[in-house]
CSV table of C-alpha atoms and ligand atoms in Angstrom, one decimal:
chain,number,residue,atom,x,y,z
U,14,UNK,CA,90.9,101.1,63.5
U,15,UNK,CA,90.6,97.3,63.3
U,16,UNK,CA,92.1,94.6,65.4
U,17,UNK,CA,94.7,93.2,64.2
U,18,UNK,CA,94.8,89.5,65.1
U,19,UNK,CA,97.1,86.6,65.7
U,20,UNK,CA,95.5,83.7,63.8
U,21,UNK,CA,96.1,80.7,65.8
U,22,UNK,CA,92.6,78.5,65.8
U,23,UNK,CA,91.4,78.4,69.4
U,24,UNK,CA,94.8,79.8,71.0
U,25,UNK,CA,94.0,82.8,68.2
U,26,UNK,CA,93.8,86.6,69.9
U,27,UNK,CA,92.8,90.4,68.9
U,28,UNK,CA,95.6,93.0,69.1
U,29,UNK,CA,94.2,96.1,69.6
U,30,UNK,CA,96.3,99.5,69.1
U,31,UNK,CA,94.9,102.8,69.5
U,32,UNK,CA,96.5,105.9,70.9
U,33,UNK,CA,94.6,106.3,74.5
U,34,UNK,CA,93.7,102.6,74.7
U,35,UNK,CA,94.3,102.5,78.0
U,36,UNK,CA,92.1,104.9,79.1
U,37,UNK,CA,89.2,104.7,76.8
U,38,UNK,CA,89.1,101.1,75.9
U,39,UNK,CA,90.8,98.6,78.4
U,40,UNK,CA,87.2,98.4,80.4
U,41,UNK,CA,85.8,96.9,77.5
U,42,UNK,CA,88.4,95.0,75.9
U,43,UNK,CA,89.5,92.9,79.2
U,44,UNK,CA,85.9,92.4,79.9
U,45,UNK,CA,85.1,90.4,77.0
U,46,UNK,CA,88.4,88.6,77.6
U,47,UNK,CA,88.8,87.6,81.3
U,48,UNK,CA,87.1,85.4,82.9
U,49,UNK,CA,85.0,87.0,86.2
U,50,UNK,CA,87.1,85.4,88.8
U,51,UNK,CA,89.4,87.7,90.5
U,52,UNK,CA,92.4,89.3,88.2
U,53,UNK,CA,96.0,89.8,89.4
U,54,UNK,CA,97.3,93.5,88.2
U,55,UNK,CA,101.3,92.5,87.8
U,56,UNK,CA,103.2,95.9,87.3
U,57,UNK,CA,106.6,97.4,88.1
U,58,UNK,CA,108.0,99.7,90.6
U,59,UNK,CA,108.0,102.6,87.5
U,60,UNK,CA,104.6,101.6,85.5
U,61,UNK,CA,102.5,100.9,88.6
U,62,UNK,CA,102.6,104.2,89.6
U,63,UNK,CA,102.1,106.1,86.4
U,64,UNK,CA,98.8,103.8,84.7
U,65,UNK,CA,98.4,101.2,87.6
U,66,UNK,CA,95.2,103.4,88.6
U,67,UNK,CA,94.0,103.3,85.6
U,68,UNK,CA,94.2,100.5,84.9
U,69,UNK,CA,92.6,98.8,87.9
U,70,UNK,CA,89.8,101.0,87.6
U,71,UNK,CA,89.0,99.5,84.4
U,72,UNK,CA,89.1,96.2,85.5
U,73,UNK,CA,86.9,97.1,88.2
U,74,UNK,CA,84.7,98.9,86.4
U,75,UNK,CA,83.7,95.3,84.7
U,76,UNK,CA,83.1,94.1,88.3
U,77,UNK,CA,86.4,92.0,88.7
U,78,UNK,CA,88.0,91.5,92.1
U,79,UNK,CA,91.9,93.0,91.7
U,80,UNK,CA,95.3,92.2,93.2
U,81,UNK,CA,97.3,94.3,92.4
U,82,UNK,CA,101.2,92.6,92.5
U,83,UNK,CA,104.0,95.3,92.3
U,84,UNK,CA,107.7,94.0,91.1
U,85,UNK,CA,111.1,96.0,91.4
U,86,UNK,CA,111.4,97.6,87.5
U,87,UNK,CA,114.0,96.3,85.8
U,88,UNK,CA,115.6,92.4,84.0
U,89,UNK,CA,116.5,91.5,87.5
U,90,UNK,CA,112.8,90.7,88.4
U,91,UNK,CA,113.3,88.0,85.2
U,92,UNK,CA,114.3,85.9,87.9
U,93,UNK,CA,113.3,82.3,89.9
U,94,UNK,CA,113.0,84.5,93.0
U,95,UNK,CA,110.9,87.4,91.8
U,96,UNK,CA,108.9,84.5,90.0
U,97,UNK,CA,108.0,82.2,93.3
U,98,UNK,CA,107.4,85.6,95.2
U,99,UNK,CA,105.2,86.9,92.3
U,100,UNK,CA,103.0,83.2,92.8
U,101,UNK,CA,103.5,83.5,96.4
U,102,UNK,CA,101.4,86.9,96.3
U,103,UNK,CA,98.7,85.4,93.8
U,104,UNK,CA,97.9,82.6,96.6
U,105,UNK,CA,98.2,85.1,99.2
U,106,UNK,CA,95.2,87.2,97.2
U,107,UNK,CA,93.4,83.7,97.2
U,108,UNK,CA,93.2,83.6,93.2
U,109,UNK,CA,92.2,80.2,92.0
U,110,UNK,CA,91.5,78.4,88.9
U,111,UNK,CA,88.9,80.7,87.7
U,112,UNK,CA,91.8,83.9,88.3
U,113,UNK,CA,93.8,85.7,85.3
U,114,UNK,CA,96.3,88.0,85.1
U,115,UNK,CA,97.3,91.4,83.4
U,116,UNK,CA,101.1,92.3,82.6
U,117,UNK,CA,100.6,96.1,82.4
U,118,UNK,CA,104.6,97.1,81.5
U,119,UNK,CA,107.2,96.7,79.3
U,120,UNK,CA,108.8,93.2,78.3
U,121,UNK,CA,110.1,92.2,81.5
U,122,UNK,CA,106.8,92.1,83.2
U,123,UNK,CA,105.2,90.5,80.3
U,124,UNK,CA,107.7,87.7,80.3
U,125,UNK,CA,107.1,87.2,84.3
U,126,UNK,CA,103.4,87.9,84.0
U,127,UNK,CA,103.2,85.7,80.9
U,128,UNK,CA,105.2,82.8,82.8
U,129,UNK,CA,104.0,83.0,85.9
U,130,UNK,CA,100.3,82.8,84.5
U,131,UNK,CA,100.9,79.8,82.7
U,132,UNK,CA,102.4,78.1,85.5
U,133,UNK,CA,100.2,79.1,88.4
U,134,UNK,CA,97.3,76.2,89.0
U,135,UNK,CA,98.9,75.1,85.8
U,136,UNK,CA,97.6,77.9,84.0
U,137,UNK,CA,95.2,81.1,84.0
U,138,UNK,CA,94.4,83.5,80.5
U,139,UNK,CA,96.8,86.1,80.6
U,140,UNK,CA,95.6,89.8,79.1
U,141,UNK,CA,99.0,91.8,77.7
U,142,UNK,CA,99.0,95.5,78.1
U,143,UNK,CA,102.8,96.8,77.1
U,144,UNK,CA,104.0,99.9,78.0
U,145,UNK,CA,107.4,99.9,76.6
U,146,UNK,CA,107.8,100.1,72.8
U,147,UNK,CA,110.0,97.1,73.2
U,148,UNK,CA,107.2,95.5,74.1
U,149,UNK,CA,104.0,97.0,72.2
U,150,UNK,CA,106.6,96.1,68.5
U,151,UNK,CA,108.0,93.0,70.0
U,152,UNK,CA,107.9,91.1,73.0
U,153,UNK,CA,103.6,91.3,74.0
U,154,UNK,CA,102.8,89.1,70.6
U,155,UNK,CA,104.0,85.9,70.4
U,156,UNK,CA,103.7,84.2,73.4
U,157,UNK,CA,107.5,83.6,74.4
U,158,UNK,CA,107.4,84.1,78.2
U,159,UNK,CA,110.5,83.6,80.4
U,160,UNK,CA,112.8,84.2,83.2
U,161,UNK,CA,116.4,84.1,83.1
U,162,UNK,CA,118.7,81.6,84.3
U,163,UNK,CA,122.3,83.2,85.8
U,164,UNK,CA,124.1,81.4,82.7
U,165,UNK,CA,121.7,82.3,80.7
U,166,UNK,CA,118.7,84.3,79.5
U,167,UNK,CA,115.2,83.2,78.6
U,168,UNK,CA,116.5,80.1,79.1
U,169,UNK,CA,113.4,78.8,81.3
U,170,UNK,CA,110.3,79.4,80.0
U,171,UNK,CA,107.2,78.2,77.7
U,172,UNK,CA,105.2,79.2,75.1
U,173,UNK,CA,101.9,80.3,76.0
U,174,UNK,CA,99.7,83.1,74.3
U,175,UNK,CA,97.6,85.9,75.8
U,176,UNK,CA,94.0,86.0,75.5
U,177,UNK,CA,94.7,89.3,74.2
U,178,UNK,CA,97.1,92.5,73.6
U,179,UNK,CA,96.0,95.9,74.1
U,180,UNK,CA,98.7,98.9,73.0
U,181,UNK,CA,98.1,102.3,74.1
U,182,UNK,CA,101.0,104.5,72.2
U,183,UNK,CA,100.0,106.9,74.5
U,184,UNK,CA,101.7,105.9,77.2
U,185,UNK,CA,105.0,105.9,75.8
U,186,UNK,CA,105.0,109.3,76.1
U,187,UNK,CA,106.3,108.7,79.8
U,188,UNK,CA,109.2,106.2,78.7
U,189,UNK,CA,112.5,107.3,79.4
U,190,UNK,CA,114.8,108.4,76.4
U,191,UNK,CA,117.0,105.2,76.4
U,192,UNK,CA,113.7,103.0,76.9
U,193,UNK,CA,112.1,104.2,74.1
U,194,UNK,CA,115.9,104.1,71.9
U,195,UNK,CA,116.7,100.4,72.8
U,196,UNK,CA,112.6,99.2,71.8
U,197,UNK,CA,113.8,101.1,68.4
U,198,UNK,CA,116.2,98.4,67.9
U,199,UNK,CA,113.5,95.5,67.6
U,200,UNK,CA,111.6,97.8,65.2
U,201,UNK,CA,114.3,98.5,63.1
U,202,UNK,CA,115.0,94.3,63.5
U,203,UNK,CA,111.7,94.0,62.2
U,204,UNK,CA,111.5,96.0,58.9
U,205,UNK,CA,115.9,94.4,58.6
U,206,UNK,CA,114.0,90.9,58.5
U,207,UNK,CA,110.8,91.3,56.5
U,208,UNK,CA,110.0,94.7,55.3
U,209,UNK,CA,112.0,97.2,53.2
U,210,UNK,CA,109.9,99.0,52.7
U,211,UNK,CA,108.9,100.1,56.3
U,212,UNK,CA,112.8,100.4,56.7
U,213,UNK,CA,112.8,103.1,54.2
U,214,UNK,CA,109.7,104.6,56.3
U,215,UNK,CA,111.4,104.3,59.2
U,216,UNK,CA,114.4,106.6,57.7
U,217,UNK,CA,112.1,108.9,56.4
U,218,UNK,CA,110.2,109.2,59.4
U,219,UNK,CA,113.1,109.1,62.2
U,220,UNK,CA,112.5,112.6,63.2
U,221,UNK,CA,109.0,112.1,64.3
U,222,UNK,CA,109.9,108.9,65.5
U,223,UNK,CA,112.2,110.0,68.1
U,224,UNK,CA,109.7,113.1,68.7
U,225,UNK,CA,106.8,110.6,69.6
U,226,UNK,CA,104.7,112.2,67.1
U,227,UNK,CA,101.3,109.9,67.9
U,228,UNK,CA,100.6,109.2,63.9
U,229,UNK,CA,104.1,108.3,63.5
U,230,UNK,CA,103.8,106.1,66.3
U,231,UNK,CA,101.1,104.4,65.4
U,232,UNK,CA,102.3,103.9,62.1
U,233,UNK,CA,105.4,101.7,63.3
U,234,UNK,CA,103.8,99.8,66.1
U,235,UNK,CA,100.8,98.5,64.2
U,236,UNK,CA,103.1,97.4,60.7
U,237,UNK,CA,105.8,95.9,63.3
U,238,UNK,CA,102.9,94.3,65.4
U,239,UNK,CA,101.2,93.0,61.8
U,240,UNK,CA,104.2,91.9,61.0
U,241,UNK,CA,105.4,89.4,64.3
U,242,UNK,CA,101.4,88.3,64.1
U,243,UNK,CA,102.0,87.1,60.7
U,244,UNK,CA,105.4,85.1,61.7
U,245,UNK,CA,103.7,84.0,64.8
U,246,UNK,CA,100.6,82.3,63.0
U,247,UNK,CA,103.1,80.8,60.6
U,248,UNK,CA,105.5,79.3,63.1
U,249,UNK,CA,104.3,79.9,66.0
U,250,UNK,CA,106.9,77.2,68.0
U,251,UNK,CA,110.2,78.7,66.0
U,252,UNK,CA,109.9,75.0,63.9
U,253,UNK,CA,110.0,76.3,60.5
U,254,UNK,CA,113.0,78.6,60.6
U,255,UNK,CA,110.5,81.7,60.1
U,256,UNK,CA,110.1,82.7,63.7
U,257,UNK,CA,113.9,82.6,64.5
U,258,UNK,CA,114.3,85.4,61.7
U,259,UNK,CA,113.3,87.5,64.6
U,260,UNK,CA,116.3,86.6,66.2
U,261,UNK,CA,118.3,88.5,63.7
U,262,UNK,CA,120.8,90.4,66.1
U,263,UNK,CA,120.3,88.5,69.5
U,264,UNK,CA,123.2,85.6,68.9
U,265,UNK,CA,125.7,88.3,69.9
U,266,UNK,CA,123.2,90.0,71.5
U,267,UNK,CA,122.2,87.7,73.8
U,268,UNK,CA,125.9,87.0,74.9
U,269,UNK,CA,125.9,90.9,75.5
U,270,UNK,CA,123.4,90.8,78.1
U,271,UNK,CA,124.8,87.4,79.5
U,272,UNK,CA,128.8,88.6,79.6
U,273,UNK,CA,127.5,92.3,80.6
U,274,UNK,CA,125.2,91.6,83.4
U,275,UNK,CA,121.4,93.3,83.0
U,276,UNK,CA,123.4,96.5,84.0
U,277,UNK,CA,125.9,96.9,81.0
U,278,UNK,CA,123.2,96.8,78.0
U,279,UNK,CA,119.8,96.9,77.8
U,280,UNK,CA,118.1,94.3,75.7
U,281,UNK,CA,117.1,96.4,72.3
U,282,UNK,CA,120.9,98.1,73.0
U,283,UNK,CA,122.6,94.2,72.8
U,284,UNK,CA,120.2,93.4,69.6
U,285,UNK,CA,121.6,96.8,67.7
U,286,UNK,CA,125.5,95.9,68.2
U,287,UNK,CA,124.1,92.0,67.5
U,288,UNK,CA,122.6,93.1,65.0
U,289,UNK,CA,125.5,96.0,62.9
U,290,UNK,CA,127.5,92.5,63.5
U,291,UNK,CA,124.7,90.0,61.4
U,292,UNK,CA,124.9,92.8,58.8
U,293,UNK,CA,128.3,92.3,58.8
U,294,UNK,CA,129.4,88.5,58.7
U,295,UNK,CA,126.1,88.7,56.0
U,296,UNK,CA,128.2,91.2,53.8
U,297,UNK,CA,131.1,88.7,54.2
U,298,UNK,CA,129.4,85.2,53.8
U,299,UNK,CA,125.4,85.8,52.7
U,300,UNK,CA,125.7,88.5,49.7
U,301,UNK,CA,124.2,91.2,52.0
U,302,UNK,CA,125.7,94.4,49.8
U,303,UNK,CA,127.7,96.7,51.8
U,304,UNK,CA,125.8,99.7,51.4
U,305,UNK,CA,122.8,97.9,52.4
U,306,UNK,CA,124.7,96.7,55.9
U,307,UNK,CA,126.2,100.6,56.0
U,308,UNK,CA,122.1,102.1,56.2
U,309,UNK,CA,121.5,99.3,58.6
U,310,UNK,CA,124.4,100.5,60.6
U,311,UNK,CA,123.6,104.4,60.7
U,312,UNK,CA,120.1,104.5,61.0
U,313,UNK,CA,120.8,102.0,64.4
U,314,UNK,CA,123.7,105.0,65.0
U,315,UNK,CA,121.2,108.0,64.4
U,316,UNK,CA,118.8,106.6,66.9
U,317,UNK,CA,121.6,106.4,69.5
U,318,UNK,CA,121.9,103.2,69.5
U,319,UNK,CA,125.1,101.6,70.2
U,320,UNK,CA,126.9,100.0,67.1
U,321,UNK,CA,130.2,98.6,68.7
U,322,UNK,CA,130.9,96.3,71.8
U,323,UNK,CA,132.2,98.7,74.3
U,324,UNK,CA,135.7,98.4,76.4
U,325,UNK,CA,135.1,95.4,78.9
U,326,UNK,CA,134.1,92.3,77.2
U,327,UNK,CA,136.0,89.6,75.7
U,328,UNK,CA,136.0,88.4,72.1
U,329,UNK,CA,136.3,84.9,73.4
U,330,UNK,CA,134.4,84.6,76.1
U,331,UNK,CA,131.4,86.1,73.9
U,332,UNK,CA,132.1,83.4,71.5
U,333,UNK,CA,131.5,80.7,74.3
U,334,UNK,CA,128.3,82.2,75.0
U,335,UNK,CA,127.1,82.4,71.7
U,336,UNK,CA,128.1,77.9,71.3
U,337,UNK,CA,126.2,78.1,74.4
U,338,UNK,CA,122.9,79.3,73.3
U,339,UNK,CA,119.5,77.6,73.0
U,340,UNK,CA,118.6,78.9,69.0
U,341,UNK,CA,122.0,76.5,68.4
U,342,UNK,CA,121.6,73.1,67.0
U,343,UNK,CA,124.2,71.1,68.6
U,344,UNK,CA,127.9,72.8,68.5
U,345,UNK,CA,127.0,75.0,65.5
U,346,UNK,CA,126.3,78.2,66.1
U,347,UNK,CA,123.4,79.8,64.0
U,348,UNK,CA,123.0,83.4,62.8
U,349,UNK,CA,119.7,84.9,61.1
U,350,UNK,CA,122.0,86.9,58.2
U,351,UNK,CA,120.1,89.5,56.1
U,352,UNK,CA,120.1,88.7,51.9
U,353,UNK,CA,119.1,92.4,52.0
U,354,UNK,CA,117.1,94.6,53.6
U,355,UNK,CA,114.0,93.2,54.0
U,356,UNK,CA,114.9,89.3,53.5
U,357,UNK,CA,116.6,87.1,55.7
U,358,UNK,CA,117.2,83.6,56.3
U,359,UNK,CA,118.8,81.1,59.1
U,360,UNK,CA,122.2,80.2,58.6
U,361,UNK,CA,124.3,77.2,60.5
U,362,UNK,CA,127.0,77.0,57.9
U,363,UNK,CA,128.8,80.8,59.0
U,364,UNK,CA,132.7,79.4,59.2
U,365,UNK,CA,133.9,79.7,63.0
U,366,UNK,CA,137.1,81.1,61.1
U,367,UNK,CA,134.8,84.1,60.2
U,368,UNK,CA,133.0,84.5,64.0
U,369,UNK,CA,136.1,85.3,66.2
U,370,UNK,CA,137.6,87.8,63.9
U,371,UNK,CA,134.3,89.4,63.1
U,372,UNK,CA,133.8,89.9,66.8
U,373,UNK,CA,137.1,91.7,67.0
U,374,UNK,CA,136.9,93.9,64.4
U,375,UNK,CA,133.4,95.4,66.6
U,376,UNK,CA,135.5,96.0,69.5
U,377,UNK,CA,135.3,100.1,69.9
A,421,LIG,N1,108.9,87.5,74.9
A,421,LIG,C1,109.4,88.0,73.8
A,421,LIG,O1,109.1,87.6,72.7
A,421,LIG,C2,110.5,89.1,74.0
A,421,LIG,C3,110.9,89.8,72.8
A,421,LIG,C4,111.8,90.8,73.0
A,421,LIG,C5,112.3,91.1,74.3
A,421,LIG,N2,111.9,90.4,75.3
A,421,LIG,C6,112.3,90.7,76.7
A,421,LIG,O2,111.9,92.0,77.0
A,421,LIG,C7,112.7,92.5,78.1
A,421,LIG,C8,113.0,94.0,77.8
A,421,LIG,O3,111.8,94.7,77.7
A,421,LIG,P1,111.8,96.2,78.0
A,421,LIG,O4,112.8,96.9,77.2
A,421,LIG,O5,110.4,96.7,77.9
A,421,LIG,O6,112.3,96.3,79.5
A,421,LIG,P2,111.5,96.7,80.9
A,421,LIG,O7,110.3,95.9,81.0
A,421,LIG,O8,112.6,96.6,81.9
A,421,LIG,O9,111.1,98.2,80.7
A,421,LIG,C9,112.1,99.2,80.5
A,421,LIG,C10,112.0,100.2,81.6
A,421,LIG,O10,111.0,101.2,81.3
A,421,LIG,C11,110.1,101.3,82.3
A,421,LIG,N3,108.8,101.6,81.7
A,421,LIG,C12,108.1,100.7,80.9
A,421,LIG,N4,107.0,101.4,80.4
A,421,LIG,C13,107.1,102.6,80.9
A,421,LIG,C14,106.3,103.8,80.7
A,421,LIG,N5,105.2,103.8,79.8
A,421,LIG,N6,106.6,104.9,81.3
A,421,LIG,C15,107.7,105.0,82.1
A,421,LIG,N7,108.5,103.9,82.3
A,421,LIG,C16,108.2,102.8,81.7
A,421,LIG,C17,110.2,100.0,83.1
A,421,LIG,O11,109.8,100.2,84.4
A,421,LIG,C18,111.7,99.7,83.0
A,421,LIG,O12,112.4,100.5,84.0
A,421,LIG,C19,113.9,91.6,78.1
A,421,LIG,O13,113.9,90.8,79.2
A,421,LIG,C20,113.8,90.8,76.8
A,421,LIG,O14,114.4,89.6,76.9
A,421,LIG,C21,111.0,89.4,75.2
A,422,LIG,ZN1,114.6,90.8,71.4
């Protein structure tokens, strides 16, 4: 199959999906990409062991030099600390200038790898290799890398692309059940935003979805991945308004994860209920028809996703987050609200009189 690419002039870069990438075509790919100098391997405690190998031999295969840098798997290595150890280790391995990196994992090591890439000797190419389907739909394209700040998430970070993306389906195979269910929530984001028709495809298809069936797979990843390339070459700084649409579902979401601690929710879990509550203040305040916000609501439920804010949080202090965060202009608070499925648009002009209440009524 073709690349697909992100078309961005000289900061432009090949996607390339294929079931088995990995294994057959990482060699090649990361050759053609990297620059010889020596190439950090960043992985986590869970994806190191499982395609680490692999993946190293590949890189050595093109005659590279690798480090291999191992981080504790989970949103607490987003952090300042796992960050200055992560560049402690790529001086320790003597990488220079001419160094890169590769984030083989799901989105929390491509948001470390990403950032800590583009700060080190201010900044080495960066190859993407997600392993997650959070991050092989979502978080690999874009070039959004981060770690989190105790008040808040993403909040420090830059853009910077990859030289590349490669996505092996394959190895999602692997991914634990509630992994795989919470990167569901970005995809189903994705065709809320932009696409009814893969929305429809997605409800057709859940079956083999949630059975991993490879075509099935393949099918979603790539139109989700086409998708974010297309937003990203339009708008690829979240200027125009046409980039944040991908936000749909992480205003509450985001104060999910902030109020809950990384333990409570993970992130795709936080952008379902985030986004069940879009669909909702849209049906109040944005036309979005009801029975249009009720299939968004159960296909999120039939995946096992979570569609309420559970016991334990507080209307109010979700509200303070959510004045708190960085997609706000000033004190308003803005939501992406679907029009219907497959349309959306940015809205700063939701009444607070509708936000509190709306919050409440998702209490479980
Ligand atoms: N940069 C962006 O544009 C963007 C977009 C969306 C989300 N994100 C970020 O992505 C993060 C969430 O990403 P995530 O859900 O991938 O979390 P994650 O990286 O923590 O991965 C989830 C879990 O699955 C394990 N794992 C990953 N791949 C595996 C595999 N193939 N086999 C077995 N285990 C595997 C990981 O070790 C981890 O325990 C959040 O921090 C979120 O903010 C970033
Ligand atoms: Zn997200």
């Amino acid at each position: 199959m073709p690349d697909l690419n992100v078309h961005l002039g000289d900061r432009g870069y090949d996607i390339r999906l294929a079931w088995r990438a990995l294994d057959e075509e990482f060699a090649r790919f990361a050759s053609v990409r990297l620059p010889a100098g020596k190439t950090a391997l960043l992985s986590d405690a869970n994806v190191s062991p499982l395609y680490g190998d692999a993946a190293q031999a590949a890189l050595e295969a093109s005659g590279r030099e690798v480090h291999r840098v191992t981080v504790p798997a989970g949103e607490g290595s987003k952090s300042f600390e796992r960050l200055e150890g992560v560049l402690g280790e790529l001086l320790h391995g003597r990488l220079d200038r001419s160094a890169s990196l590769v984030a083989l994992g799901g989105g929390v090591v491509g948001d470390l790898g990403g950032f800590a890439a583009a700060v080190f000797m201010r900044g080495i190419p960066f190859l993407m290799a997600p392993t997650s389907l959070l991050a092989q739909v979502d978080s690999s394209v874009g070039g959004k890398v981060a770690v989190n700040h105790p008040r808040a998430k993403n909040l420090v970070g830059l853009f910077r692309q990859p030289v590349g993306v490669l996505v092996d389906p394959a190895t999602l195979v692997t991914l634990p059940g509630e992994e795989f269910t919470s990167g569901l929530a970005e995809a189903v984001k994705t065709a809320v935003i932009l696409d009814g028709a893969l929305f429809s495809w997605i409800e057709d298809h859940a079956g083999g979805i949630r059975s991993k069936t490879p075509d099935d797979l393949v099918h979603l990843i790539r139109r989700c991945l086409e998708i974010k390339a297309a937003v990203v070459a339009e708008d690829e700084r979240e200027r125009t308004g046409r980039r944040s649409l991908l936000n749909l579902g992480h205003t509450l979401g985001h104060a999910l994860e902030t109020a809950g601690g990384p333990s409570r929710f993970r992130h795709g879990e936080a952008v379902a209920v985030g986004m069940v509550f879009a669909s909702r203040l849209a049906v109040e305040t944005a036309g979005f028809p009801p029975a249009e916000a009720a299939r968004v609501e159960a296909l999120l439920d039939a995946f096992g996703l979570p569609v309420r804010i559970p016991e334990g949080f507080e209307p109010g202090t979700l509200l303070e987050i959510m004045r708190a965060d960085k997609k706000n202009l000033g004190e308003t608070i803005r939501f992406v609200l679907p029009r219907s499925i497959g349309e959306a648009e940015l809205r700063g002009d939701v009444p607070e009189s509708a936000i509190l209440p709306g919050i409440e009524k998702m209490m479980a």
